[in-house]
XYZ file of C-alpha atoms in Angstrom:
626
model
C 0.000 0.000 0.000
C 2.571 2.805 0.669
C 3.822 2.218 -2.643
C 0.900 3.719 -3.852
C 0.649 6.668 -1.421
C 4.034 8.175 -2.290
C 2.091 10.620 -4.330
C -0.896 13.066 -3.485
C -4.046 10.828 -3.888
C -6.826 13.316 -3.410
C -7.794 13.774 -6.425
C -8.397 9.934 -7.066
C -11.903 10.313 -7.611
C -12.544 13.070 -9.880
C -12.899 10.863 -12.623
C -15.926 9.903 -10.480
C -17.564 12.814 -10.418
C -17.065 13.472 -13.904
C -18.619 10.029 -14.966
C -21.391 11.180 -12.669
C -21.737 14.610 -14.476
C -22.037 13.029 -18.247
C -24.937 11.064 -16.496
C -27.123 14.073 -15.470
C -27.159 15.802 -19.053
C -30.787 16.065 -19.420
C -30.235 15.733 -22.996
C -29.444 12.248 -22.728
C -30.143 11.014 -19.257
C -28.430 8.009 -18.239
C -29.359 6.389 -14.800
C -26.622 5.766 -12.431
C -25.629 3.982 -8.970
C -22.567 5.500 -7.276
C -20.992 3.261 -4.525
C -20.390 5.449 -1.879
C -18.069 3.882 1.135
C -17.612 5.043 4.870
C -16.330 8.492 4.703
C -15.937 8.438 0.985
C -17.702 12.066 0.243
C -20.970 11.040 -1.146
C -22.544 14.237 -0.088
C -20.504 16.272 -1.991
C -20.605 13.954 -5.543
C -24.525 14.402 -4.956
C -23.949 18.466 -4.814
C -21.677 18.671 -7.663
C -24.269 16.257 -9.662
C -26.734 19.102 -9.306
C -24.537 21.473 -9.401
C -24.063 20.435 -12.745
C -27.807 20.000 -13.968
C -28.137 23.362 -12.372
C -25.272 25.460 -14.568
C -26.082 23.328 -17.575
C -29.859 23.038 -17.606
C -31.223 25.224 -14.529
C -32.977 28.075 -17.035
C -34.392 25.312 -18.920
C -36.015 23.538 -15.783
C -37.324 26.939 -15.022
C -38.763 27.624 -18.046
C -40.517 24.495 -18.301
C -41.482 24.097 -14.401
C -39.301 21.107 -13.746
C -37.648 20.160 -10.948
C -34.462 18.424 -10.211
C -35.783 15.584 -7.106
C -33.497 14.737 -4.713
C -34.940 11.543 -1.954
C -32.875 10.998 1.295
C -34.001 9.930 4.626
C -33.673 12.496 7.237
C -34.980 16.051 7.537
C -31.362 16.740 8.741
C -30.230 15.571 5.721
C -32.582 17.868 3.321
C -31.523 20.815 5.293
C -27.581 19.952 4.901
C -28.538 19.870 0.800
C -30.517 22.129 0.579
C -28.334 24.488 2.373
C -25.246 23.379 -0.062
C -27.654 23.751 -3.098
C -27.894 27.289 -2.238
C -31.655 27.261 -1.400
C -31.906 27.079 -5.478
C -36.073 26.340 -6.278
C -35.345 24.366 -8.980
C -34.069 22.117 -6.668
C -36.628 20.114 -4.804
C -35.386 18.000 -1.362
C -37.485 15.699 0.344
C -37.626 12.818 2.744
C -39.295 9.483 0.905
C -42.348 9.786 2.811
C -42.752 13.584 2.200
C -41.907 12.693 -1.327
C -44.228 9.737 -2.043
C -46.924 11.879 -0.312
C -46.079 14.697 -3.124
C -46.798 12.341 -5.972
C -50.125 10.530 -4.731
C -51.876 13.931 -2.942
C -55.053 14.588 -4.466
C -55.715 11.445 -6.114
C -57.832 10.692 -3.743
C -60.453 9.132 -5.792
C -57.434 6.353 -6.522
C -56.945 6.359 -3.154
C -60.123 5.437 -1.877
C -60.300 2.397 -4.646
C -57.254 1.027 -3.095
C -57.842 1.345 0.209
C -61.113 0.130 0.097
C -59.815 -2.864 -2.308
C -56.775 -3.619 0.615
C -59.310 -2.946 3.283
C -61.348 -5.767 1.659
C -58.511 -7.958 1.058
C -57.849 -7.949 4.627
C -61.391 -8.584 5.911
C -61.838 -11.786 3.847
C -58.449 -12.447 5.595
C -59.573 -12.309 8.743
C -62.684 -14.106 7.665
C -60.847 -17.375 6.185
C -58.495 -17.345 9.597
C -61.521 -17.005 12.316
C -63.247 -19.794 10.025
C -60.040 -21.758 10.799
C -59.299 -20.879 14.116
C -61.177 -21.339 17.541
C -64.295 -18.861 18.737
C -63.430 -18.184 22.350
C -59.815 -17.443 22.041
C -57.678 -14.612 22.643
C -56.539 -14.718 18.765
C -60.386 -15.212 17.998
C -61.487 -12.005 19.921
C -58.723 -9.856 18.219
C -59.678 -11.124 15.246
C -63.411 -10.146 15.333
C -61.906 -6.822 16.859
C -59.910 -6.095 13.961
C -62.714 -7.050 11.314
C -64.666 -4.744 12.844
C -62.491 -1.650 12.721
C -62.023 -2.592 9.118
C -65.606 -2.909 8.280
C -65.957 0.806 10.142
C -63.068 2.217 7.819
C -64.481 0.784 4.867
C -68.048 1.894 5.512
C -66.460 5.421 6.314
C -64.176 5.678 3.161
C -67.190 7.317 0.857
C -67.562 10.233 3.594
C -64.136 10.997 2.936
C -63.671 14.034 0.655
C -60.493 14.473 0.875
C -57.294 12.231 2.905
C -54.617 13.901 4.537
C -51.110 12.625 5.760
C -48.005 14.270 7.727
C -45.086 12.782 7.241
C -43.512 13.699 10.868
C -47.282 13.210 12.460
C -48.920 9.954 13.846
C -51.974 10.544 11.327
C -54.571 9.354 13.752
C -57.907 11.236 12.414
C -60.254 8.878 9.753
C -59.400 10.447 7.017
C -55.524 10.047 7.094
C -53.317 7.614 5.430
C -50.116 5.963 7.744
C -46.693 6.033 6.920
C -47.324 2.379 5.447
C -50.068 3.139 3.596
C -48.523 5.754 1.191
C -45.395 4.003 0.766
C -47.511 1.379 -0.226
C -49.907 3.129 -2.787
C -47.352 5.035 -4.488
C -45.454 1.883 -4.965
C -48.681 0.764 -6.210
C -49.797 3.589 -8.524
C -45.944 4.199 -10.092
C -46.076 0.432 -10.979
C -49.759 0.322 -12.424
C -50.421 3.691 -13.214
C -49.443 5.245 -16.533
C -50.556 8.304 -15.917
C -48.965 8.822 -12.608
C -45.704 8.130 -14.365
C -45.538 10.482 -16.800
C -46.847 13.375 -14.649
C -43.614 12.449 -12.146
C -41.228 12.462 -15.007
C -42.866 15.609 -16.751
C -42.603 17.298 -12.942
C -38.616 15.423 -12.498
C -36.367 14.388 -15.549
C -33.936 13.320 -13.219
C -34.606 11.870 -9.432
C -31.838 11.356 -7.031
C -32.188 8.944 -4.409
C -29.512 9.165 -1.488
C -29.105 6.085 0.724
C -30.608 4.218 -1.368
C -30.221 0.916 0.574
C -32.836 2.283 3.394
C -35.047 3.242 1.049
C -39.062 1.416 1.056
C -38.176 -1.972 -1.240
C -41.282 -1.731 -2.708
C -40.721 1.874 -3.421
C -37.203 1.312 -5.181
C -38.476 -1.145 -7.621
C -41.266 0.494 -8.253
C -38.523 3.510 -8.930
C -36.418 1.181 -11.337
C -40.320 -0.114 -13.305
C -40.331 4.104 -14.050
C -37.117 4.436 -14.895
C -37.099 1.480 -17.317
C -40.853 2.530 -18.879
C -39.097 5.878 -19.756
C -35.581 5.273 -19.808
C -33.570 7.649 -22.682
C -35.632 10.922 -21.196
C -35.617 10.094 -17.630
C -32.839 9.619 -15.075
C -32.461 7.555 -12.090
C -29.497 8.474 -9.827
C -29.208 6.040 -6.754
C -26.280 6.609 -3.938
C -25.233 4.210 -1.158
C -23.809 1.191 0.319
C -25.173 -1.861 0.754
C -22.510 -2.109 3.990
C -24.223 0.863 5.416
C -27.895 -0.246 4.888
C -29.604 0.181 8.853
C -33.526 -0.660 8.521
C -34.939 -4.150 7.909
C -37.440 -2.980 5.275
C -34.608 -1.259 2.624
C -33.784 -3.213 -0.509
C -31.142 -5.745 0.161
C -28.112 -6.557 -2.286
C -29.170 -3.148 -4.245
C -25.985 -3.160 -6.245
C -26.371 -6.898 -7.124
C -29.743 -5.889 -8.760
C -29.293 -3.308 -11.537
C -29.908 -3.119 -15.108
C -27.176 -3.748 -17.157
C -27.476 -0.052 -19.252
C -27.271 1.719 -15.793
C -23.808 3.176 -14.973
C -21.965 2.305 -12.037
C -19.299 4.946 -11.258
C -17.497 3.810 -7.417
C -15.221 6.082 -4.725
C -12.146 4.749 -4.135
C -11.114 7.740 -1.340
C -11.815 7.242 2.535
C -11.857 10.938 3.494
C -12.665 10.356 6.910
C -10.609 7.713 8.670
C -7.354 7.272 9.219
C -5.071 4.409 7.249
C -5.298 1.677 10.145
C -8.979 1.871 10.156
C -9.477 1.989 6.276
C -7.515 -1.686 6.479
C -9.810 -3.061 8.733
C -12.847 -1.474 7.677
C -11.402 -3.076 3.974
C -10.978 -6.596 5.825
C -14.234 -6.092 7.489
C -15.934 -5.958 4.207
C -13.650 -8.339 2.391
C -16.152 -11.377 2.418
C -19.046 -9.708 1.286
C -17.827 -7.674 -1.968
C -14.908 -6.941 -3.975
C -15.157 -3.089 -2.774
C -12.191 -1.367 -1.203
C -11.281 1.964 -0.224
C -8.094 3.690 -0.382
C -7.058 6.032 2.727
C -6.196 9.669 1.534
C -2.422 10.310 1.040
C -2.293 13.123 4.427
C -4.681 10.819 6.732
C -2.688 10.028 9.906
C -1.723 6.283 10.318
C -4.443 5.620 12.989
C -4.093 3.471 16.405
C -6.674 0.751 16.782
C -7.222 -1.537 19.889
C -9.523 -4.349 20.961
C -9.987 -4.656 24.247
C -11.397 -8.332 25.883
C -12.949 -7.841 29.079
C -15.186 -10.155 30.779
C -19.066 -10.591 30.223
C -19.722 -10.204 34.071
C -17.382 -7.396 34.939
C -18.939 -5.516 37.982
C -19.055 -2.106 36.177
C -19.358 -1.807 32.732
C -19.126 1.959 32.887
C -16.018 1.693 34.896
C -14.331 -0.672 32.667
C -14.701 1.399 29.564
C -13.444 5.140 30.770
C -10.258 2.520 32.211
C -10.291 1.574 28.349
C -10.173 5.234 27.496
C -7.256 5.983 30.302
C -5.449 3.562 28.558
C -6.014 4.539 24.738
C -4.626 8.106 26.181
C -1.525 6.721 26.907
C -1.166 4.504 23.742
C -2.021 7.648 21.601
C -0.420 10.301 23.860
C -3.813 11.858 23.032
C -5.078 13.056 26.600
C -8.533 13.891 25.218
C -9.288 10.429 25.233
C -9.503 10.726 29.220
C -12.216 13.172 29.246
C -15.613 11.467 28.277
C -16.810 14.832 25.904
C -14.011 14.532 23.548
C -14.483 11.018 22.696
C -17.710 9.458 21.321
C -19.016 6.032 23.277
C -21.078 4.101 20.970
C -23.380 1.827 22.366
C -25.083 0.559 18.769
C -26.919 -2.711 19.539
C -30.034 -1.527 20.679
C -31.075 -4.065 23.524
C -28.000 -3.123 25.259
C -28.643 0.325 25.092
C -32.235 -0.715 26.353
C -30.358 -1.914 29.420
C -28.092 0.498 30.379
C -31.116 2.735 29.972
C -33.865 0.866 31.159
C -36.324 -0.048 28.333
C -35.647 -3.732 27.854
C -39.256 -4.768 28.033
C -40.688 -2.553 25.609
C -37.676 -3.575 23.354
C -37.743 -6.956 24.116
C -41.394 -7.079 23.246
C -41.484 -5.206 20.091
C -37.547 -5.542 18.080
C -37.886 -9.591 16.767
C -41.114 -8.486 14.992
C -39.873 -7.272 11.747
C -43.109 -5.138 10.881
C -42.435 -3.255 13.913
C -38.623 -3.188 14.217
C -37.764 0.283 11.554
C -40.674 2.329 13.590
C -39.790 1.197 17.074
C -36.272 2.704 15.915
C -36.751 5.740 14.335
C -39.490 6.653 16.744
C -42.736 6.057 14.297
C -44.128 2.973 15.312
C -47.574 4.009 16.545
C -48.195 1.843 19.280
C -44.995 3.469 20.901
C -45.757 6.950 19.161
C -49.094 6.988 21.304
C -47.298 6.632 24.431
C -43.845 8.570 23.745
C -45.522 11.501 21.772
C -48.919 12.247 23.618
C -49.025 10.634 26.716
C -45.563 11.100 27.823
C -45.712 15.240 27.170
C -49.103 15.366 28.686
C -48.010 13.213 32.102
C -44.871 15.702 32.446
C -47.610 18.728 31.516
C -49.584 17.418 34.452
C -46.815 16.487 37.131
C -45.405 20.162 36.140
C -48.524 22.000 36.791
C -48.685 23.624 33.322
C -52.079 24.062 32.265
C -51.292 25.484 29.427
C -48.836 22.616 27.828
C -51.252 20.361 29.092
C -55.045 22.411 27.303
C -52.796 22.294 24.320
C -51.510 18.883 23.855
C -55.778 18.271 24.433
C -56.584 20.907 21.949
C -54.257 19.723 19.476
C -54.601 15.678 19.675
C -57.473 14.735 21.124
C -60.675 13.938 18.736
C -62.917 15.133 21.053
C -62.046 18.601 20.456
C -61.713 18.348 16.763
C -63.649 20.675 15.183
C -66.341 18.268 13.769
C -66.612 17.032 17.185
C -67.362 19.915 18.291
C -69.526 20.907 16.141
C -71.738 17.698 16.071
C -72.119 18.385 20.161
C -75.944 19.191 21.266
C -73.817 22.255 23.215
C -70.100 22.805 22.924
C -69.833 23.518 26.769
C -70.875 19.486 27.446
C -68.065 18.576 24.646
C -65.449 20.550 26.165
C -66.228 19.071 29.597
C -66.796 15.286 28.257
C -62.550 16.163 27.129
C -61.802 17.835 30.598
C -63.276 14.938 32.649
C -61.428 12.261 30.396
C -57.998 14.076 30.581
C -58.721 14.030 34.607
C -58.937 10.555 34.726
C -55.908 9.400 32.352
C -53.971 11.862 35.011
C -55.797 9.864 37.951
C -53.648 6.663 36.449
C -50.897 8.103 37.537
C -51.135 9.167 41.018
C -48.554 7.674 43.284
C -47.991 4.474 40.967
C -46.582 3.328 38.034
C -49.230 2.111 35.759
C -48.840 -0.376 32.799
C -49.208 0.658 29.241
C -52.555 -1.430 28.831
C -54.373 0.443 32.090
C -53.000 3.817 30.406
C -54.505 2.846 26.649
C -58.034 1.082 28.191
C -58.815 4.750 30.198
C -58.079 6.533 26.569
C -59.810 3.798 24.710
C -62.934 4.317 27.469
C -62.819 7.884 26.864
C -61.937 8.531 22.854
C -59.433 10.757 24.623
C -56.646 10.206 22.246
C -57.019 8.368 18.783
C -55.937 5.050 19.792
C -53.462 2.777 16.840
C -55.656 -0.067 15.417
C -53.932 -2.795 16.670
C -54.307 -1.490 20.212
C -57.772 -1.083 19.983
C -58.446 -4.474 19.214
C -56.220 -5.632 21.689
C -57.850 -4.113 24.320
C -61.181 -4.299 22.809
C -63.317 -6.066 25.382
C -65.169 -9.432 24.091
C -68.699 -8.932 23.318
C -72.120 -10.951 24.399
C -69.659 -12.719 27.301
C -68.079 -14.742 25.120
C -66.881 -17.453 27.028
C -62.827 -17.646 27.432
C -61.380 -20.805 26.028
C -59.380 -23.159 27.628
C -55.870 -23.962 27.096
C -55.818 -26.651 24.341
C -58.292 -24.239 22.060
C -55.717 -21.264 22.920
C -52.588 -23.364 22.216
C -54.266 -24.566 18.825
C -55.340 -20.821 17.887
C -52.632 -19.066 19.332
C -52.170 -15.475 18.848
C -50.956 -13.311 15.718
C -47.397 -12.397 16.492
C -47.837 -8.932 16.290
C -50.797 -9.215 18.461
C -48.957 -11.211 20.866
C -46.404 -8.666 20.867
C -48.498 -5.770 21.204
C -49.909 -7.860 24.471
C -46.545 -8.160 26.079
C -45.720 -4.330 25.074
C -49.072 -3.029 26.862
C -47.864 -4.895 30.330
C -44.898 -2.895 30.243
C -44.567 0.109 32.737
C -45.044 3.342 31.517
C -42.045 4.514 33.133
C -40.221 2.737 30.555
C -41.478 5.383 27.903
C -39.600 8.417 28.934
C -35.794 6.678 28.166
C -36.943 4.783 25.342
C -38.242 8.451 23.881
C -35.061 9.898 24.547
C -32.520 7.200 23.078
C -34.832 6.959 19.907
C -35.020 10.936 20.168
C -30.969 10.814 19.840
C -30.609 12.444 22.973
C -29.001 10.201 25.215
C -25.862 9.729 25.536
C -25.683 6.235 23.893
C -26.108 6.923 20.082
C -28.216 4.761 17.417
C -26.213 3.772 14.260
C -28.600 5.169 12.201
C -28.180 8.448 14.673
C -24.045 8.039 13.609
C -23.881 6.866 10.087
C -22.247 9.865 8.182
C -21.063 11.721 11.062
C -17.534 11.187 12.260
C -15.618 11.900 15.559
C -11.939 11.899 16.180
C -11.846 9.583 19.051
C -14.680 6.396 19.036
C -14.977 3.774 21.794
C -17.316 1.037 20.251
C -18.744 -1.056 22.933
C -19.685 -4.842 21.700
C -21.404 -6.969 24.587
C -23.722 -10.181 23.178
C -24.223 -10.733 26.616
C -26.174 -7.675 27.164
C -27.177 -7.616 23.564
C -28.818 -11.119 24.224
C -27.836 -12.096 20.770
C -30.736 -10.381 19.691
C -30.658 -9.203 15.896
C -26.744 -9.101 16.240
C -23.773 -11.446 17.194
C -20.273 -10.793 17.539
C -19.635 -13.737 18.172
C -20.662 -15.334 15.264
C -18.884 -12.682 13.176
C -15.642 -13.349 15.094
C -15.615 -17.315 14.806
C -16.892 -16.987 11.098
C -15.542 -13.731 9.655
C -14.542 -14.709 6.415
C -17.735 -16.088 5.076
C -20.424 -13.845 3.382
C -23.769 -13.476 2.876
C -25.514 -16.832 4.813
C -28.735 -15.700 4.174
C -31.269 -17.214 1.741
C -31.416 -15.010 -1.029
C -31.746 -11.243 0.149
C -32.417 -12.634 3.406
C -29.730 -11.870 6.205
C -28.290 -13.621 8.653
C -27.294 -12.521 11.923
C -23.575 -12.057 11.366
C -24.139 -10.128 8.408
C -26.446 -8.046 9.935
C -23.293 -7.759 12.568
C -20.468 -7.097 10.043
C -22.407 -4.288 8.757
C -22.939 -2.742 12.459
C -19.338 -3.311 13.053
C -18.448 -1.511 9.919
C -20.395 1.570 10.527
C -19.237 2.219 14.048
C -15.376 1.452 13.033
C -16.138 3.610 10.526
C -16.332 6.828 12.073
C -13.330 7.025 13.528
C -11.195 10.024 12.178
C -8.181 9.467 14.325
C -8.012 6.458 16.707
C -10.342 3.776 17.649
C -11.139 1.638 20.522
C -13.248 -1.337 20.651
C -14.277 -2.884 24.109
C -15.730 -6.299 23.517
C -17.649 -8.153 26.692
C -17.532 -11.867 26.680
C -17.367 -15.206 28.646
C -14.194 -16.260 28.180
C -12.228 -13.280 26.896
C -9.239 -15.579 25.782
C -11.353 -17.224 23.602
C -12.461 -14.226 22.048
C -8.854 -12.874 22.065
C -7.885 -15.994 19.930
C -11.278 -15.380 18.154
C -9.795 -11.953 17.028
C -6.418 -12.759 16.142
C -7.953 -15.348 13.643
C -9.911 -12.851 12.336
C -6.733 -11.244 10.284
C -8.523 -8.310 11.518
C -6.546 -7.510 13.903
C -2.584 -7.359 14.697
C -1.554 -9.762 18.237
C -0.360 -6.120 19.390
C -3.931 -4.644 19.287
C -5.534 -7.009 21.310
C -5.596 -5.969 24.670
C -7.017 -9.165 27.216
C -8.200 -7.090 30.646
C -7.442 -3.869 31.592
């Protein structure tokens, strides 16, 4: 390698960019996927890509009210381009829900076909499975429950003038769609629609679509069906990593799944990190695909360690700032000793759940995979319910604010929404029936603890709050008396298993909600890795524990005793270790100037010798106890 460092590198990629830019002339669109590694700058080859269609094409866009589209996944993220795309209108950033939203609003006559068409679909369902299944039951009561709230939406759906959706709200009301819902129909109406798919390429002759391997599956090939129906004046520009991809339901193997015309221009250059940690991050990688980064000419060589410390060391805590003691004296870098100048990241989420104390609403929720993306970015609306409502209107009430807490009424509960209140005999009764009902979900709370299910049956009794189907039905009580079956009929009908997690979830204590809102908030102090991917930090202390981690979703473990063999899925399906070595490769990845890893396990010798196998590491940068 240092053969090929003697001279200035940084320039390796411009050839890059400049595949990139003949892509984007409108002219003669050609749709793209740029391989984007760790640190490799993929933010700024997405600005100089419009930058170009801008220069070269902007007074054309204008004149013919085009847009240049540009999908990523954060609202953080649209702010960072839009601010580097100099606030330019011909420009257009969104998030994908704000942007699916864009192309389906006000076809709501479409709208109500499908819905009423899926609403159907899922009735008859129901139907066949409570034919099957046993009357009595627990899964037989939800059932019935959840054919009902159907049958009320679809009897509901011709009053409906017009449907509404907020992509940052919980979108509660009747007449809004949910975040799966509009994913879904656009999917739906870009694949069947003809009509929908010219008026998005007439409105965008070229779409950009940053991390493209979080992006809605069903939304990405229903991208590539629009690109190929009008490939030659359209352009598809995708940007990513398949090593980087965080949530369950993005498009797996991505670069593996291309048409052949596309281009596929790749960044050699690791920007960020420094040489040792591009050669592991390369090694991590190494099984998977062919892919590997170069470390900039100027980057500092880098001090990596792996520290092997015992699964039932006394405090954890304790153990890793003696980790960071001793990195400051391997680096002669004394910031390491003061815990603001180095970045601890705690990225498997059940140990963060742990340390924080949210392990049963975690536990209950994470191993469905329907829930697992909302539970972690926060808009999962069973949790949304309790995080986003309750939770501000409890600390409204224990603060004495009456004013936080008449607004968060005004604002979410139905019984003040404007029809309400206008379908009231008097207004005064209506504005007492809310005042008596937020009275007694405060009640709950007086000098106990109470359990998710006693907090959502008082808002369910009252119509306080608009309550998420699938608690509704859960809680729904059984009609008529229906007798309870006994155990054989419950064991041979058992329960749904998002039901049955959505049981264990609502016999969780509510004092659980408060830390789980602030680690999926980003504000504690133990950050997600989809809170850390593209940020970097000059000193990182990745903490690995499977202990704590319960092997849940991840394994180091496996990774260790198996690192050279890729994808053991079935078909896009992933394993746990690669689910692992692409956690491990984000967090190493940030790392600007030295890294530490602190790795819990039963018999640290074991996973010493683990390590050394690995190639991954040098004998000198495995450290066994502190």
């Amino acid at each position: 390698m240092s053969d090929a460092l003697v001279a200035d590198n940084s320039h390796l990629d411009d050839g890059t960019d400049e595949q990139i830019a003949r892509c984007v002339d409108l002219t003669q669109p050609r749709s793209f996927f740029l391989f984007a590694g760790a640190g490799s700058g993929k933010t700024r080859s997405l600005i100089n890509a419009i930058n170009v269609v801008r220069e070269k094409s902007g007074d054309v866009l204008r004149r013919r009210g085009q847009k240049i589209g540009i999908v990523t996944y954060t609202n953080a993220a649209c702010d960072e381009i839009v601010r580097r795309a100099e606030f330019d209108p011909v420009v257009q950033v969104s998030t994908i829900h704000s942007f699916a939203w864009a192309l389906i609003q006000g076809f709501d006559e479409d709208i109500r076909r499908w819905l009423a068409n899926d609403l159907a679909r899922s009735i008859a369902e129901l139907r066949a499975e409570e034919a099957k299944g046993r009357p009595g039951t627990k899964a037989s009561a939800t059932r019935l429950a959840s054919i009902a709230s159907k049958e009320r939406r679809l009897q509901t759906l011709p009053t409906i003038r017009k449907f509404i959706y907020s992509p940052t709200g919980d979108n509660r009301t009747r007449d809004s769609l949910n975040h799966a819902e509009v994913l879904g129909i656009t999917a739906a109406f870009l694949t069947d629609k003809p009509t929908l798919r010219k008026v998005v390429v007439s409105r965008f002759p070229f779409i950009f679509i940053d991390e493209c391997q979080d992006t809605n599956k069903a939304l990405v090939d229903a991208m590539f069906a629009l690109e190929q129906a009008h490939r030659g004046s359209f352009g598809l520009g995708l940007l990513g990593d398949t090593m980087q991809r965080i949530y369950s339901d993005g498009k797996a193997n991505i670069e593996g799944n291309l048409p052949g015309e596309w281009a596929k221009p790749a960044k050699q250059l690791n920007h960020r990190c420094p040489k040792r940690v591009v050669q592991l991050i390369n090694r991590v990688r190494s099984s998977v695909d062919r892919q590997e980064q170069t470390p900039r000419t100027d980057s500092p060589e880098g001090i990596v360690r792996f520290f092997c410390l015992p699964a039932d060391t006394p405090s954890k805590p304790e153990a890793e700032a003696k980790a960071a003691a001793l990195m400051a004296e391997i680096t002669g870098d004394e910031a390491w000793k003061n815990p603001t100048d180095r970045k601890t990241l705690i990225l498997e989420h059940h140990m963060a759940a742990t340390r924080m104390g949210f392990t049963g609403i975690f536990g209950a929720l994470a191993g469905v995979g329907d829930f697992r993306t909302g539970l972690l970015d926060g808009t999962l609306p069973a949790t949304s319910l309790f995080a986003k409502t309750v939770l501000p209107f409890i600390n409204a009430h224990r603060a004495g604010d009456k004013f936080a807490l008449g607004k968060i009424v005004r604002d979410a509960s139905p019984l003040l929404r404007k029809d309400a209140l206008k379908a009231a005999p008097e207004q005064k009764a209506q504005l007492d029936l809310a005042r008596k009902a937020a009275d007694l979900l405060a009640q709950q709370f007086d000098g106990k603890d109470p359990t998710l299910r006693e907090i959502a049956s008082v808002i369910a009794e009252t119509g306080l709050f608009a309550m998420p189907e699938i608690i509704a039905n859960v809680i729904a009580k059984k009609a008529n008396g229906t007798p309870v079956a006994d155990a054989e009929d419950e064991a041979a009908d058992p329960l749904p298993e998002r039901v049955a997690a959505i049981e264990v979830f609502l016999e969780c204590p509510f004092s659980e909600i408060g830390p789980y809102a602030e680690y999926v908030s980003g504000n504690s102090a133990f950050d997600t890795h989809q809170g850390v991917k593209g940020l970097e930090f000059p000193r990182v202390l990745v903490v690995i524990d499977d202990t704590d981690a319960r092997g849940f979703m991840f394994s180091y473990d496996k990774l260790f005793s198996a690192p050279h063999v890729g994808n053991d899925g079935i078909g896009d399906k992933e394993s746990t270790a690669d689910r692992t070595r692409r956690l491990f490769y984000v967090t190493c990845s940030r790392a600007r100037e030295s890294l530490a890893i602190v790795g819990y396990a039963a018999e640290p010798r074991n996973l010493a010798r683990q390590l050394e196998a690995t190639g991954w590491f040098e004998r000198d940068e495995i450290v066994l106890g502190i």
